[in-house]
Structure formats: structure tokens, C-alpha cells
mmCIF file of C-alpha atoms in Angstrom:
data_model
loop_
_atom_site.group_PDB
_atom_site.id
_atom_site.type_symbol
_atom_site.label_atom_id
_atom_site.label_comp_id
_atom_site.label_asym_id
_atom_site.label_seq_id
_atom_site.Cartn_x
_atom_site.Cartn_y
_atom_site.Cartn_z
ATOM 1 C CA UNK A 8 57.589 27.638 -48.846
ATOM 2 C CA UNK A 9 55.174 26.175 -46.318
ATOM 3 C CA UNK A 10 51.604 27.007 -47.286
ATOM 4 C CA UNK A 11 49.134 27.303 -44.426
ATOM 5 C CA UNK A 12 45.514 26.706 -45.404
ATOM 6 C CA UNK A 13 42.930 27.953 -42.949
ATOM 7 C CA UNK A 14 39.349 26.773 -43.011
ATOM 8 C CA UNK A 15 36.702 27.856 -43.112
ATOM 9 C CA UNK A 16 37.381 31.310 -44.504
ATOM 10 C CA UNK A 17 34.335 32.620 -42.655
ATOM 11 C CA UNK A 18 32.437 31.046 -39.802
ATOM 12 C CA UNK A 19 29.041 32.251 -38.593
ATOM 13 C CA UNK A 20 28.679 31.620 -34.899
ATOM 14 C CA UNK A 21 26.161 31.815 -32.099
ATOM 15 C CA UNK A 22 27.351 33.014 -28.687
ATOM 16 C CA UNK A 23 27.947 30.106 -26.364
ATOM 17 C CA UNK A 24 28.727 27.475 -28.949
ATOM 18 C CA UNK A 25 31.974 25.551 -29.187
ATOM 19 C CA UNK A 26 33.824 26.022 -32.456
ATOM 20 C CA UNK A 27 36.971 24.758 -34.130
ATOM 21 C CA UNK A 28 39.174 26.503 -36.669
ATOM 22 C CA UNK A 29 41.546 24.532 -38.852
ATOM 23 C CA UNK A 30 45.042 25.290 -40.088
ATOM 24 C CA UNK A 31 46.745 22.794 -42.389
ATOM 25 C CA UNK A 32 50.391 23.017 -43.422
ATOM 26 C CA UNK A 33 51.714 21.834 -46.779
ATOM 27 C CA UNK A 34 54.576 20.138 -44.938
ATOM 28 C CA UNK A 35 55.365 19.382 -41.336
ATOM 29 C CA UNK A 36 56.019 22.325 -39.061
ATOM 30 C CA UNK A 37 56.334 20.132 -35.965
ATOM 31 C CA UNK A 38 54.642 22.209 -33.251
ATOM 32 C CA UNK A 39 56.017 25.556 -34.415
ATOM 33 C CA UNK A 40 52.545 26.882 -35.040
ATOM 34 C CA UNK A 41 51.055 29.955 -33.422
ATOM 35 C CA UNK A 42 47.520 31.377 -33.405
ATOM 36 C CA UNK A 43 46.666 35.087 -33.418
ATOM 37 C CA UNK A 44 43.468 37.065 -33.054
ATOM 38 C CA UNK A 45 43.113 40.388 -34.827
ATOM 39 C CA UNK A 46 40.327 42.874 -34.322
ATOM 40 C CA UNK A 47 39.800 45.856 -36.644
ATOM 41 C CA UNK A 48 42.467 48.521 -36.283
ATOM 42 C CA UNK A 49 44.365 46.497 -33.704
ATOM 43 C CA UNK A 50 47.613 44.583 -33.888
ATOM 44 C CA UNK A 51 47.464 40.768 -33.783
ATOM 45 C CA UNK A 52 47.207 39.275 -30.319
ATOM 46 C CA UNK A 53 48.896 35.956 -29.602
ATOM 47 C CA UNK A 54 46.367 33.388 -28.388
ATOM 48 C CA UNK A 55 48.256 30.083 -28.498
ATOM 49 C CA UNK A 56 51.953 29.418 -29.059
ATOM 50 C CA UNK A 57 53.670 26.228 -30.196
ATOM 51 C CA UNK A 58 50.378 24.605 -31.186
ATOM 52 C CA UNK A 59 48.950 24.096 -27.713
ATOM 53 C CA UNK A 60 50.687 26.299 -25.161
ATOM 54 C CA UNK A 61 48.459 28.795 -23.423
ATOM 55 C CA UNK A 62 49.291 32.466 -23.064
ATOM 56 C CA UNK A 63 49.015 34.451 -19.864
ATOM 57 C CA UNK A 64 45.991 36.726 -19.922
ATOM 58 C CA UNK A 65 44.180 34.842 -22.672
ATOM 59 C CA UNK A 66 40.788 33.433 -21.612
ATOM 60 C CA UNK A 67 40.775 29.710 -20.930
ATOM 61 C CA UNK A 68 38.051 29.137 -23.532
ATOM 62 C CA UNK A 69 40.798 29.308 -26.180
ATOM 63 C CA UNK A 70 42.801 26.128 -26.732
ATOM 64 C CA UNK A 71 45.013 24.691 -29.439
ATOM 65 C CA UNK A 72 45.948 21.229 -30.591
ATOM 66 C CA UNK A 73 47.827 19.429 -33.330
ATOM 67 C CA UNK A 74 51.297 18.754 -34.621
ATOM 68 C CA UNK A 75 52.951 18.145 -37.954
ATOM 69 C CA UNK A 76 50.506 19.396 -40.574
ATOM 70 C CA UNK A 77 47.098 19.571 -38.903
ATOM 71 C CA UNK A 78 46.228 22.103 -36.247
ATOM 72 C CA UNK A 79 43.066 23.274 -34.545
ATOM 73 C CA UNK A 80 42.120 26.328 -32.547
ATOM 74 C CA UNK A 81 39.062 25.732 -30.397
ATOM 75 C CA UNK A 82 36.883 28.246 -28.637
ATOM 76 C CA UNK A 83 34.728 26.678 -25.934
ATOM 77 C CA UNK A 84 31.786 29.016 -25.583
ATOM 78 C CA UNK A 85 32.177 31.797 -28.138
ATOM 79 C CA UNK A 86 31.590 35.297 -26.823
ATOM 80 C CA UNK A 87 30.690 38.415 -28.810
ATOM 81 C CA UNK A 88 34.148 39.852 -28.146
ATOM 82 C CA UNK A 89 35.641 36.889 -30.040
ATOM 83 C CA UNK A 90 34.235 38.125 -33.368
ATOM 84 C CA UNK A 91 37.430 38.900 -35.274
ATOM 85 C CA UNK A 92 39.919 37.358 -37.678
ATOM 86 C CA UNK A 93 42.137 34.472 -36.612
ATOM 87 C CA UNK A 94 45.492 33.740 -38.206
ATOM 88 C CA UNK A 95 47.886 30.848 -37.873
ATOM 89 C CA UNK A 96 51.628 31.256 -38.428
ATOM 90 C CA UNK A 97 54.414 28.735 -38.728
ATOM 91 C CA UNK A 98 57.811 29.468 -37.226
ATOM 92 C CA UNK A 99 59.517 26.238 -38.256
ATOM 93 C CA UNK A 100 61.065 27.116 -41.590
ATOM 94 C CA UNK A 101 61.774 30.253 -43.576
ATOM 95 C CA UNK A 102 59.878 32.081 -44.871
ATOM 96 C CA UNK A 103 57.696 32.199 -41.776
ATOM 97 C CA UNK A 104 54.335 32.037 -43.459
ATOM 98 C CA UNK A 105 50.848 32.939 -42.317
ATOM 99 C CA UNK A 106 47.469 31.531 -43.171
ATOM 100 C CA UNK A 107 44.931 33.745 -44.932
ATOM 101 C CA UNK A 108 42.781 33.904 -41.833
ATOM 102 C CA UNK A 109 39.364 32.793 -40.619
ATOM 103 C CA UNK A 110 36.789 35.469 -39.925
ATOM 104 C CA UNK A 111 34.285 34.851 -37.163
ATOM 105 C CA UNK A 112 30.985 36.605 -37.673
ATOM 106 C CA UNK A 113 27.690 36.615 -35.862
ATOM 107 C CA UNK A 114 25.057 34.231 -37.176
ATOM 108 C CA UNK B 17 56.826 43.573 -18.852
ATOM 109 C CA UNK B 18 57.888 42.810 -22.403
ATOM 110 C CA UNK B 19 57.596 45.797 -24.736
ATOM 111 C CA UNK B 20 58.437 46.364 -28.373
ATOM 112 C CA UNK B 21 57.974 49.913 -29.589
ATOM 113 C CA UNK B 22 58.337 50.699 -33.276
ATOM 114 C CA UNK B 23 59.114 54.135 -34.684
ATOM 115 C CA UNK B 24 60.269 55.826 -37.854
ATOM 116 C CA UNK B 25 57.261 55.333 -40.076
ATOM 117 C CA UNK B 26 55.586 57.946 -42.205
ATOM 118 C CA UNK B 27 54.752 59.093 -45.716
ATOM 119 C CA UNK B 28 57.525 58.704 -48.277
ATOM 120 C CA UNK B 29 57.701 59.060 -52.041
ATOM 121 C CA UNK B 30 58.302 56.051 -54.285
ATOM 122 C CA UNK B 31 61.988 55.335 -54.731
ATOM 123 C CA UNK B 32 62.971 56.989 -51.458
ATOM 124 C CA UNK B 33 64.254 55.424 -48.248
ATOM 125 C CA UNK B 34 63.060 55.068 -44.687
ATOM 126 C CA UNK B 35 64.505 53.453 -41.567
ATOM 127 C CA UNK B 36 62.349 51.829 -38.918
ATOM 128 C CA UNK B 37 63.446 51.210 -35.352
ATOM 129 C CA UNK B 38 62.103 48.915 -32.669
ATOM 130 C CA UNK B 39 63.101 49.480 -29.056
ATOM 131 C CA UNK B 40 62.856 46.370 -26.895
ATOM 132 C CA UNK B 41 62.502 46.182 -23.132
ATOM 133 C CA UNK B 42 61.456 43.735 -20.443
ATOM 134 C CA UNK B 43 63.553 40.842 -21.740
ATOM 135 C CA UNK B 44 67.149 40.046 -22.672
ATOM 136 C CA UNK B 45 67.052 41.324 -26.243
ATOM 137 C CA UNK B 46 70.433 39.852 -27.163
ATOM 138 C CA UNK B 47 69.136 36.318 -26.551
ATOM 139 C CA UNK B 48 66.356 36.419 -29.128
ATOM 140 C CA UNK B 49 65.995 36.272 -32.872
ATOM 141 C CA UNK B 50 63.758 39.015 -34.199
ATOM 142 C CA UNK B 51 61.441 39.491 -37.151
ATOM 143 C CA UNK B 52 59.785 42.256 -39.124
ATOM 144 C CA UNK B 53 56.276 41.445 -40.294
ATOM 145 C CA UNK B 54 53.968 43.684 -42.288
ATOM 146 C CA UNK B 55 50.303 44.028 -43.117
ATOM 147 C CA UNK B 56 49.086 46.031 -46.083
ATOM 148 C CA UNK B 57 45.768 47.853 -45.577
ATOM 149 C CA UNK B 58 42.924 45.355 -45.598
ATOM 150 C CA UNK B 59 45.270 42.443 -46.300
ATOM 151 C CA UNK B 60 46.824 39.547 -44.431
ATOM 152 C CA UNK B 61 50.136 39.224 -42.643
ATOM 153 C CA UNK B 62 53.464 38.910 -44.457
ATOM 154 C CA UNK B 63 56.822 38.014 -42.932
ATOM 155 C CA UNK B 64 59.477 40.474 -44.154
ATOM 156 C CA UNK B 65 62.830 39.674 -42.563
ATOM 157 C CA UNK B 66 64.552 37.852 -39.711
ATOM 158 C CA UNK B 67 67.797 38.281 -37.827
ATOM 159 C CA UNK B 68 69.358 35.909 -35.332
ATOM 160 C CA UNK B 69 70.345 36.979 -31.822
ATOM 161 C CA UNK B 70 73.970 37.739 -32.753
ATOM 162 C CA UNK B 71 73.206 38.923 -36.303
ATOM 163 C CA UNK B 72 74.934 35.844 -37.711
ATOM 164 C CA UNK B 73 71.910 34.794 -39.735
ATOM 165 C CA UNK B 74 69.753 37.160 -41.754
ATOM 166 C CA UNK B 75 66.909 36.279 -44.102
ATOM 167 C CA UNK B 76 64.522 38.246 -46.304
ATOM 168 C CA UNK B 77 61.283 37.690 -48.131
ATOM 169 C CA UNK B 78 61.749 37.651 -51.890
ATOM 170 C CA UNK B 79 59.533 40.740 -52.147
ATOM 171 C CA UNK B 80 62.065 42.906 -50.278
ATOM 172 C CA UNK B 81 65.388 41.165 -50.925
ATOM 173 C CA UNK B 82 67.990 43.613 -52.198
ATOM 174 C CA UNK B 83 65.981 46.635 -51.037
ATOM 175 C CA UNK B 84 65.541 46.150 -47.275
ATOM 176 C CA UNK B 85 68.223 45.563 -44.648
ATOM 177 C CA UNK B 86 67.515 44.225 -41.182
ATOM 178 C CA UNK B 87 70.016 44.897 -38.418
ATOM 179 C CA UNK B 88 70.237 45.168 -34.658
ATOM 180 C CA UNK B 89 72.229 46.843 -31.923
ATOM 181 C CA UNK B 90 72.145 44.632 -28.853
ATOM 182 C CA UNK B 91 73.811 47.306 -26.733
ATOM 183 C CA UNK B 92 70.893 49.601 -27.474
ATOM 184 C CA UNK B 93 68.208 46.880 -27.395
ATOM 185 C CA UNK B 94 67.106 48.053 -30.810
ATOM 186 C CA UNK B 95 66.098 46.360 -34.046
ATOM 187 C CA UNK B 96 66.186 48.210 -37.361
ATOM 188 C CA UNK B 97 64.766 47.918 -40.844
ATOM 189 C CA UNK B 98 66.400 50.053 -43.498
ATOM 190 C CA UNK B 99 64.073 50.309 -46.474
ATOM 191 C CA UNK B 100 65.303 51.639 -49.821
ATOM 192 C CA UNK B 101 63.788 51.922 -53.296
ATOM 193 C CA UNK B 102 60.367 51.951 -51.714
ATOM 194 C CA UNK B 103 57.345 51.030 -53.824
ATOM 195 C CA UNK B 104 53.644 51.638 -53.393
ATOM 196 C CA UNK B 105 53.218 47.951 -52.590
ATOM 197 C CA UNK B 106 55.433 48.425 -49.526
ATOM 198 C CA UNK B 107 52.663 50.502 -47.951
ATOM 199 C CA UNK B 108 51.785 48.632 -44.784
ATOM 200 C CA UNK B 109 51.771 48.518 -41.029
ATOM 201 C CA UNK B 110 55.178 47.156 -40.005
ATOM 202 C CA UNK B 111 55.466 45.076 -36.860
ATOM 203 C CA UNK B 112 58.557 44.200 -34.910
ATOM 204 C CA UNK B 113 58.239 40.711 -33.395
ATOM 205 C CA UNK B 114 60.247 38.436 -31.191
ATOM 206 C CA UNK B 115 60.643 35.031 -32.852
ATOM 207 C CA UNK B 116 60.927 32.595 -29.946
ATOM 208 C CA UNK B 117 58.119 32.868 -27.423
ATOM 209 C CA UNK B 118 56.403 35.309 -29.802
ATOM 210 C CA UNK B 119 55.678 38.872 -28.880
ATOM 211 C CA UNK B 120 54.699 41.711 -31.219
ATOM 212 C CA UNK B 121 54.846 45.473 -31.057
ATOM 213 C CA UNK B 122 51.929 47.729 -31.920
ATOM 214 C CA UNK B 123 53.263 48.479 -35.373
ATOM 215 C CA UNK B 124 54.275 51.556 -37.336
ATOM 216 C CA UNK B 125 52.650 52.730 -40.553
ATOM 217 C CA UNK B 126 54.644 53.226 -43.729
ATOM 218 C CA UNK B 127 52.884 54.888 -46.659
ATOM 219 C CA UNK B 128 54.614 55.055 -50.025
ATOM 220 C CA UNK B 129 52.910 57.572 -52.256
ATOM 221 C CA UNK B 130 53.694 60.559 -54.429
#
């Protein structure tokens, strides 16, 4: 199984700063890597698909990069509404695994 | 507008069965592989099962293999998950999700408890 390791587990942020979240795969997933945001008591919301493709309706401050085993989700100018948990998921090979998540909290 | 609406959840006793449904709209359902994904309370996300567009390929997580059955009816634009021999550890919010060009439903809660 492909193991996705997200780091850091928790990130303390200040509104307005630029941050990067990491997702590393134990083997190549090409660009079949998606990023989700989940707020309490809500279903996950797709932020970035296929490593770097933007999603309609998602603010432009969210961007993704990477391929193979190393991926990054960047938020350019964190806002208070971005405080939530972020998950990566690989859709390249079964089972379609998820990372354990990175929680953004207020510094 | 793409929509995936799950139904069929509820409270069920250990060892009993339950069948979830997911009604799709806003896209050509028969062209897409579909997944069930679950999230136990306070936990992360776990892929449960996948089915290809024509039902030719079906896969399960080891944790549900032999107990759960994924199926679909393309004429009805509906995905199913038949769950048998339910255990307390199956308690979770179950999401229906399109595989390619991902899209998720809002989820349906399944609680396994006596």
C-alpha cells in the first residue's frame, strides 16, 4: 500500500502569512494526488486535484505542486477561515490511501 | 451541477446488515468509477471500496472484504454499498465519491451499537 506522510501534523499560523504543507508518498503516485480541506462537522472539500489543478470556486490563494513522491499544498496569505484539517489522497493505486492530515491552528 | 446524495444510514446492531445508496446527478454516471470512503468519529479518512464504470472491476479494503458489497445501477444513476456482519468499528460517516475528477457527497452516518 502507498503510505502518505503529511507534515507537519500541526501548524500554527498567523493570518496573512504564506505556508506550505507537505505530503510524501512511499512510492510514486505520478500526479494522482488530491488535496482536501475539512472543517469540523463538514465533509471534505476538494481544494486541488491531480497535484496542481485548481478547482472552480476555490480561492486562488490555494495552490498545489509536485509529482512522483513529493507534493506541496501552499496557501498564499492564510485567512482565519482556512483554520481546518488538510488531507492528501492518492488515486494512483489501490487501496486509495489518505494522509493522516495537517491541522492548521492559530498562533 | 454535480450532486451525490447518500441515504440509508442509521443505527444498527452488531452483526446486522444495512444498505447504503448514493444517487448521482449532474454528470454521466455510467462513465465514472465510484468509491465509498468512510470516516470514523474523530478519525481520518479511509477508502472502503471501488467499482469501475461498467462494474467490471471491484475492489475492497481488507477491513471490509467479505462483508461489504459495492454495486451500481447505471440506469438509475445509483451506487450501493451492502454492509453485512456489521461491527462497532464500522461506525462512521460514509461518503460516496466519484473517482476521476473527484467529487464527494455529504455523507451518511452509520452507527453500529447494541
